[in-house]
Coordinates of N, CA and C in Angstrom, one line a residue:
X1 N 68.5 -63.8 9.9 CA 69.5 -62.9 9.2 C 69.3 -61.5 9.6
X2 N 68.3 -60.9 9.6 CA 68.2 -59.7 10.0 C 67.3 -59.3 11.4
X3 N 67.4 -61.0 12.4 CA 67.0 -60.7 13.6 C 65.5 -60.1 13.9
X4 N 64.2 -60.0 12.9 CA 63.2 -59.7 13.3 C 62.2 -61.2 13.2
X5 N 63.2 -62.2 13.6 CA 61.9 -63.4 13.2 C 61.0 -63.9 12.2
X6 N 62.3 -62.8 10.9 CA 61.8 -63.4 10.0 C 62.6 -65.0 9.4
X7 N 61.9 -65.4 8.2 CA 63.1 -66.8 7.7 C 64.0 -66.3 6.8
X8 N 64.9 -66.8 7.1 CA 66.4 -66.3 5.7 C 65.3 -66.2 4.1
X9 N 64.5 -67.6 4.1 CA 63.9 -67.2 2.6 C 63.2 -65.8 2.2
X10 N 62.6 -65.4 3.3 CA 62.0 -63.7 3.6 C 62.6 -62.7 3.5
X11 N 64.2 -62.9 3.7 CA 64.8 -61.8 3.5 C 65.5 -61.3 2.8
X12 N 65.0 -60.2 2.2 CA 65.3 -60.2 1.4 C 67.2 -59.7 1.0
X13 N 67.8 -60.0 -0.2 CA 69.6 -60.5 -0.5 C 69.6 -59.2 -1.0
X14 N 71.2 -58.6 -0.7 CA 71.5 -57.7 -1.3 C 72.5 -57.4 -2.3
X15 N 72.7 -57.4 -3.8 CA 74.3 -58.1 -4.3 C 74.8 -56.7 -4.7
X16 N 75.8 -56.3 -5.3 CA 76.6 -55.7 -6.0 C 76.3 -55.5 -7.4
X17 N 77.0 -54.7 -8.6 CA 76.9 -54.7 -9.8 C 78.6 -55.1 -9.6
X18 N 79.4 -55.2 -10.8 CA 80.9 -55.1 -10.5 C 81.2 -53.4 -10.6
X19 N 80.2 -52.6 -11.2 CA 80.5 -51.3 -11.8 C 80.6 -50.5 -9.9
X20 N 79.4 -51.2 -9.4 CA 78.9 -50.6 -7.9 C 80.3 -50.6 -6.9
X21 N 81.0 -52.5 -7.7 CA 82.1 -52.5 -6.3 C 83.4 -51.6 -6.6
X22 N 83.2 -51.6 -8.2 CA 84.9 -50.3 -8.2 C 84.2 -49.5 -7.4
X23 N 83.1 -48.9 -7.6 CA 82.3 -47.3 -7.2 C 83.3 -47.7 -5.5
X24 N 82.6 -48.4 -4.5 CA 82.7 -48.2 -3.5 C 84.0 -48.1 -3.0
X25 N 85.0 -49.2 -3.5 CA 86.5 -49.3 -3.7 C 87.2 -48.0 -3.7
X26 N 86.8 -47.2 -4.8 CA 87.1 -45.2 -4.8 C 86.8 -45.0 -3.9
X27 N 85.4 -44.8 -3.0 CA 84.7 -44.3 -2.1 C 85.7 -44.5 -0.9
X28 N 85.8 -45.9 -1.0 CA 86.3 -46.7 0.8 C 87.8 -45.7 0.4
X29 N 88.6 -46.1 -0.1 CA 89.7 -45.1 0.2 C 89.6 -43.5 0.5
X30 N 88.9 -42.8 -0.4 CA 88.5 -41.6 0.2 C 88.3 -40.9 1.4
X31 N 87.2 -42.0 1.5 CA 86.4 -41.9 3.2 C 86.6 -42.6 4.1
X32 N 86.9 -43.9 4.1 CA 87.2 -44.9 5.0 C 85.6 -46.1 4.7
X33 N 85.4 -46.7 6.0 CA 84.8 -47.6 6.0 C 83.3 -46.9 6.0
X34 N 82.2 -47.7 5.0 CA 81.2 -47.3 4.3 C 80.2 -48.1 4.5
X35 N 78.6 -47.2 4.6 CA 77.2 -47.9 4.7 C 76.1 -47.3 3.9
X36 N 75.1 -47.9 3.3 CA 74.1 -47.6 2.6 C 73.0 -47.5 3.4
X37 N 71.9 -46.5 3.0 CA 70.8 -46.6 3.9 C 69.7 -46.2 2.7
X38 N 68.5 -46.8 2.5 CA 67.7 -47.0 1.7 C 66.1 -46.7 2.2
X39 N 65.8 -45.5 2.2 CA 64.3 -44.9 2.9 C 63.6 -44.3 2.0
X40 N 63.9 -44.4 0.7 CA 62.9 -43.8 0.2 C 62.6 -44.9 -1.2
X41 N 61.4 -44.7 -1.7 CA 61.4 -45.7 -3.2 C 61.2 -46.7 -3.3
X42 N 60.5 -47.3 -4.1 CA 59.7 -48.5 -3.6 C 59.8 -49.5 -4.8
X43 N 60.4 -49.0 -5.7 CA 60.4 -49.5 -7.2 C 62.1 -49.1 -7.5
X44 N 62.2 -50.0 -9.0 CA 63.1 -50.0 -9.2 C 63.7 -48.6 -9.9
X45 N 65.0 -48.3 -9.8 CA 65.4 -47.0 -10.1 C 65.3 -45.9 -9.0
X46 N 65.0 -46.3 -7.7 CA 65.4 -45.7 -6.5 C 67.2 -45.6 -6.0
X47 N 66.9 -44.5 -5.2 CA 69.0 -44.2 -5.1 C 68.7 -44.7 -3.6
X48 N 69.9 -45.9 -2.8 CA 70.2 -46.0 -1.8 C 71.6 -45.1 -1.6
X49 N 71.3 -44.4 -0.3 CA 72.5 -43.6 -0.1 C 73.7 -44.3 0.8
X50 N 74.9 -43.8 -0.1 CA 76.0 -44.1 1.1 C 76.3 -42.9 2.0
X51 N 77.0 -43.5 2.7 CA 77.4 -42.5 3.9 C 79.0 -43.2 4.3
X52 N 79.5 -42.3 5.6 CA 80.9 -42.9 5.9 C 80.0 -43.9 7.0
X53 N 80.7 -45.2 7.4 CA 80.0 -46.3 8.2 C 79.5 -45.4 9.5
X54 N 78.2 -45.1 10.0 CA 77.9 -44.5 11.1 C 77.7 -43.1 11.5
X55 N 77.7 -42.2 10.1 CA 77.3 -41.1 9.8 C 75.6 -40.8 9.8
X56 N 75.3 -41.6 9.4 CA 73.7 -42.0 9.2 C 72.6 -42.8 10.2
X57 N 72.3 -42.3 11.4 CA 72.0 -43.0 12.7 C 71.0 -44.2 12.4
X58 N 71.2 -45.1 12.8 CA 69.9 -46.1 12.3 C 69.4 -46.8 13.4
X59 N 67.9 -46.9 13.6 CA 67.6 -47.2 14.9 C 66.5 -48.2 14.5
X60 N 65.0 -48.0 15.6 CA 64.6 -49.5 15.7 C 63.5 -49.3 14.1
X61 N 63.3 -48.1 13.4 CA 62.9 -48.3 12.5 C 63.3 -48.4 10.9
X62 N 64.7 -49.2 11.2 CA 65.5 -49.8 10.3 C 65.9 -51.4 10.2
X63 N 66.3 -51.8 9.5 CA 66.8 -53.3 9.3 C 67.8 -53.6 8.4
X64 N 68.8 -54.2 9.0 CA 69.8 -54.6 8.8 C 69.9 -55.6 7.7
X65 N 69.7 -55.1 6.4 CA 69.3 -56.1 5.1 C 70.7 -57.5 5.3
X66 N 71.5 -56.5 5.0 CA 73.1 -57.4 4.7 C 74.3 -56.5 4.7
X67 N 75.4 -57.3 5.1 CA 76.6 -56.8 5.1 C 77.8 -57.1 3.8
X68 N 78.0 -56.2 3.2 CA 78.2 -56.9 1.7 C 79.9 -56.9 0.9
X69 N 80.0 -57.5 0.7 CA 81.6 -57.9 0.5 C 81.8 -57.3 -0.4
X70 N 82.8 -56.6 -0.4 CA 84.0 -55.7 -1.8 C 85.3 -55.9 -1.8
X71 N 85.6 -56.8 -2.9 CA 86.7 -57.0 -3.3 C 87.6 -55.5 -2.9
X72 N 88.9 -55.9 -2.0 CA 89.9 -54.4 -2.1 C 89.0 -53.5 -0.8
X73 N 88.0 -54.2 0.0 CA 87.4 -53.4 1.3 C 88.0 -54.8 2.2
X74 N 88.4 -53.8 3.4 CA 88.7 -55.0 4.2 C 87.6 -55.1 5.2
X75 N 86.4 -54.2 5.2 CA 85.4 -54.5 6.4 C 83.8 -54.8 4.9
X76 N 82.8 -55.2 5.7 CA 81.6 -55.4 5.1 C 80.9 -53.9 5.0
X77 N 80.1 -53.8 3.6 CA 79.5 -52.8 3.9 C 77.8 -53.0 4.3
X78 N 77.4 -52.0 5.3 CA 76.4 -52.6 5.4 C 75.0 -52.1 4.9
X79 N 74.5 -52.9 4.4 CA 73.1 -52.8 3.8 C 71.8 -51.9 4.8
X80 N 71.7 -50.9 4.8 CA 70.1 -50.8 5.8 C 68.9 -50.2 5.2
X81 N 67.9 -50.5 6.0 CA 66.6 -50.3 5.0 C 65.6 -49.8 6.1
X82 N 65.0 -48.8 5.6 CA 64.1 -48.6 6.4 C 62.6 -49.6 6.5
X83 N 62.1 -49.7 8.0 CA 61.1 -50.9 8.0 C 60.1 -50.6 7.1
X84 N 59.3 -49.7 7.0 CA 58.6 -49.4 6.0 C 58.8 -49.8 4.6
X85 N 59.9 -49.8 4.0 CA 60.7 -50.0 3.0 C 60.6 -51.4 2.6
X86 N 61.3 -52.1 3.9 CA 61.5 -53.6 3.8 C 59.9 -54.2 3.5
X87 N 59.2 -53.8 4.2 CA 57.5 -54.7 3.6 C 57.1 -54.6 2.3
X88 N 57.6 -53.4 1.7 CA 57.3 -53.2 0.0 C 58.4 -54.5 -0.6
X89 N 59.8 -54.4 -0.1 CA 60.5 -55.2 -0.6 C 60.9 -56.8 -0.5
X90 N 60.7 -56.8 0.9 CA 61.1 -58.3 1.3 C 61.1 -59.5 0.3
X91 N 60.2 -59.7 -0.6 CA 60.5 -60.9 -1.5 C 61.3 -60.7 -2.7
X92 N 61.9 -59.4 -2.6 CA 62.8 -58.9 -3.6 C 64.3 -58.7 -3.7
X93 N 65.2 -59.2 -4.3 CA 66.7 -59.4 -4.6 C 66.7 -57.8 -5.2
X94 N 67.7 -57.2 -4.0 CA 68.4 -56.0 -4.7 C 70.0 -55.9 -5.3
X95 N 69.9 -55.3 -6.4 CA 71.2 -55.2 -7.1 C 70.9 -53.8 -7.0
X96 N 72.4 -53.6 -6.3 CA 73.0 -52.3 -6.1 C 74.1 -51.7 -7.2
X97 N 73.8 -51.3 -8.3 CA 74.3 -50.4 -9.9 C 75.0 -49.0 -9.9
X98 N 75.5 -48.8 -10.8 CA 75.7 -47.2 -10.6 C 75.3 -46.9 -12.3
X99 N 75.2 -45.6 -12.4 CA 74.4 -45.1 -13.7 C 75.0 -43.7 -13.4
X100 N 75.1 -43.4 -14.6 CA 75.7 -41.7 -14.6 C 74.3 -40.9 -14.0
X101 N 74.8 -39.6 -13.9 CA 73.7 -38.8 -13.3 C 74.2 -38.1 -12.0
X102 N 73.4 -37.6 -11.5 CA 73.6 -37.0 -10.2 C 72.8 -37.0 -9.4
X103 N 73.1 -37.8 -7.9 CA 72.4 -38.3 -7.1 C 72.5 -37.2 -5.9
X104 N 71.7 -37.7 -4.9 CA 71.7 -37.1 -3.7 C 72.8 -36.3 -3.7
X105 N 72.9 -34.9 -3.0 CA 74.0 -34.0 -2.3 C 74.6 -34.7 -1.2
X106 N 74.2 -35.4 -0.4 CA 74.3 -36.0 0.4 C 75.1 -37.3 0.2
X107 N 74.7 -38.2 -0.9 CA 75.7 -39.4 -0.7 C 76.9 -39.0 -1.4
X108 N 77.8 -39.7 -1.0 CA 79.7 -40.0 -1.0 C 79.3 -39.7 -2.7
X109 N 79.0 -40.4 -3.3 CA 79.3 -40.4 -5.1 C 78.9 -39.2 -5.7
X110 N 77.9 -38.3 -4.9 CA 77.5 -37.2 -5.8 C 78.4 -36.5 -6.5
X111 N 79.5 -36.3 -6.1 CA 80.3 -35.3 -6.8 C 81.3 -36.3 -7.9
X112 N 81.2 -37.1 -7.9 CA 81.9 -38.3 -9.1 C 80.8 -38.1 -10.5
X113 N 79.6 -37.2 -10.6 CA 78.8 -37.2 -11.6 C 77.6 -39.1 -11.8
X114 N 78.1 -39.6 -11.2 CA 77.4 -41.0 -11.1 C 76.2 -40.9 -10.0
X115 N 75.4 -42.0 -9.6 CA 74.7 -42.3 -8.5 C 74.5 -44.0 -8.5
X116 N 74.5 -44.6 -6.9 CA 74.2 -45.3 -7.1 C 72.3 -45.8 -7.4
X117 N 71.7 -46.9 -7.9 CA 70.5 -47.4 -8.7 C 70.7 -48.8 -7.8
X118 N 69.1 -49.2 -7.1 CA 68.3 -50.2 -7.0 C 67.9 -50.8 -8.4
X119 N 68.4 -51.9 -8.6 CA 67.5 -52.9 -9.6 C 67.2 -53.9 -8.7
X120 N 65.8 -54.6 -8.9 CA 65.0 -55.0 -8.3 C 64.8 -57.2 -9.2
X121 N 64.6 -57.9 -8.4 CA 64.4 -59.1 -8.7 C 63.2 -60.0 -8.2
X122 N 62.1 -60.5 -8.4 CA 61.8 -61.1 -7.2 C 62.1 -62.3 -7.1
X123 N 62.2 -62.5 -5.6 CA 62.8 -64.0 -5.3 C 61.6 -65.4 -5.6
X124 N 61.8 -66.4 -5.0 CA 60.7 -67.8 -4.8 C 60.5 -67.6 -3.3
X125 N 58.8 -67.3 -3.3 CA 58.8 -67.3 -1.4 C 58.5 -68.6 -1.2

């Protein structure tokens, strides 16, 4: 799945909240086509940032979690993580939330008063 030789059971899934997919739905029309990048935080209640798809360079010390389907997006959005990141996480199911507050300057939602929230699951290895 994510091409480093790991097993699909290892890798770790990335889903939606329904609150997350209106969120991105606003976003994708705004901005166009849209990606998450996730480097910092290790626990749950960490902000994965969006960006417009390819605004955010990601190279060989990232991984390509998943590409994630939004009802009303016609392309995937995609999931990335930094490697570092992924070894804290790997046996863990992320749900991607939004929560009032104010997130990054940097990601798309800041100025909507929201941010998006990692909640965290662990999987069966």
């Amino acid at each position: 799945m994510c091409g480093m030789g790991d097993t699909y059971e290892e890798t770790p899934r990335v889903e939606l909240t329904p609150e997350a997919s209106l969120l991105l739905r606003r976003l994708r029309e705004a901005h166009g086509p849209l990606m998450f990048h996730q480097s910092g935080g290790c626990c749950d209640g960490s902000a994965p940032m969006c960006y417009p798809a390819g605004e955010f360079r990601t190279g060989a010390s990232d991984i390509l979690l998943g590409e994630l389907a939004v009802d009303g997006v016609e392309e995937p959005v995609e999931f990335w993580m930094s490697r570092s990141q992924y070894e804290a996480w790997r046996h863990t199911r992320l749900i991607v939330d939004v929560v009032p507050g104010r997130g990054s300057g940097f990601s798309l939602e800041a100025p909507e008063g929201v941010r998006f929230l990692i909640r965290s699951r662990v999987v069966d290895v």
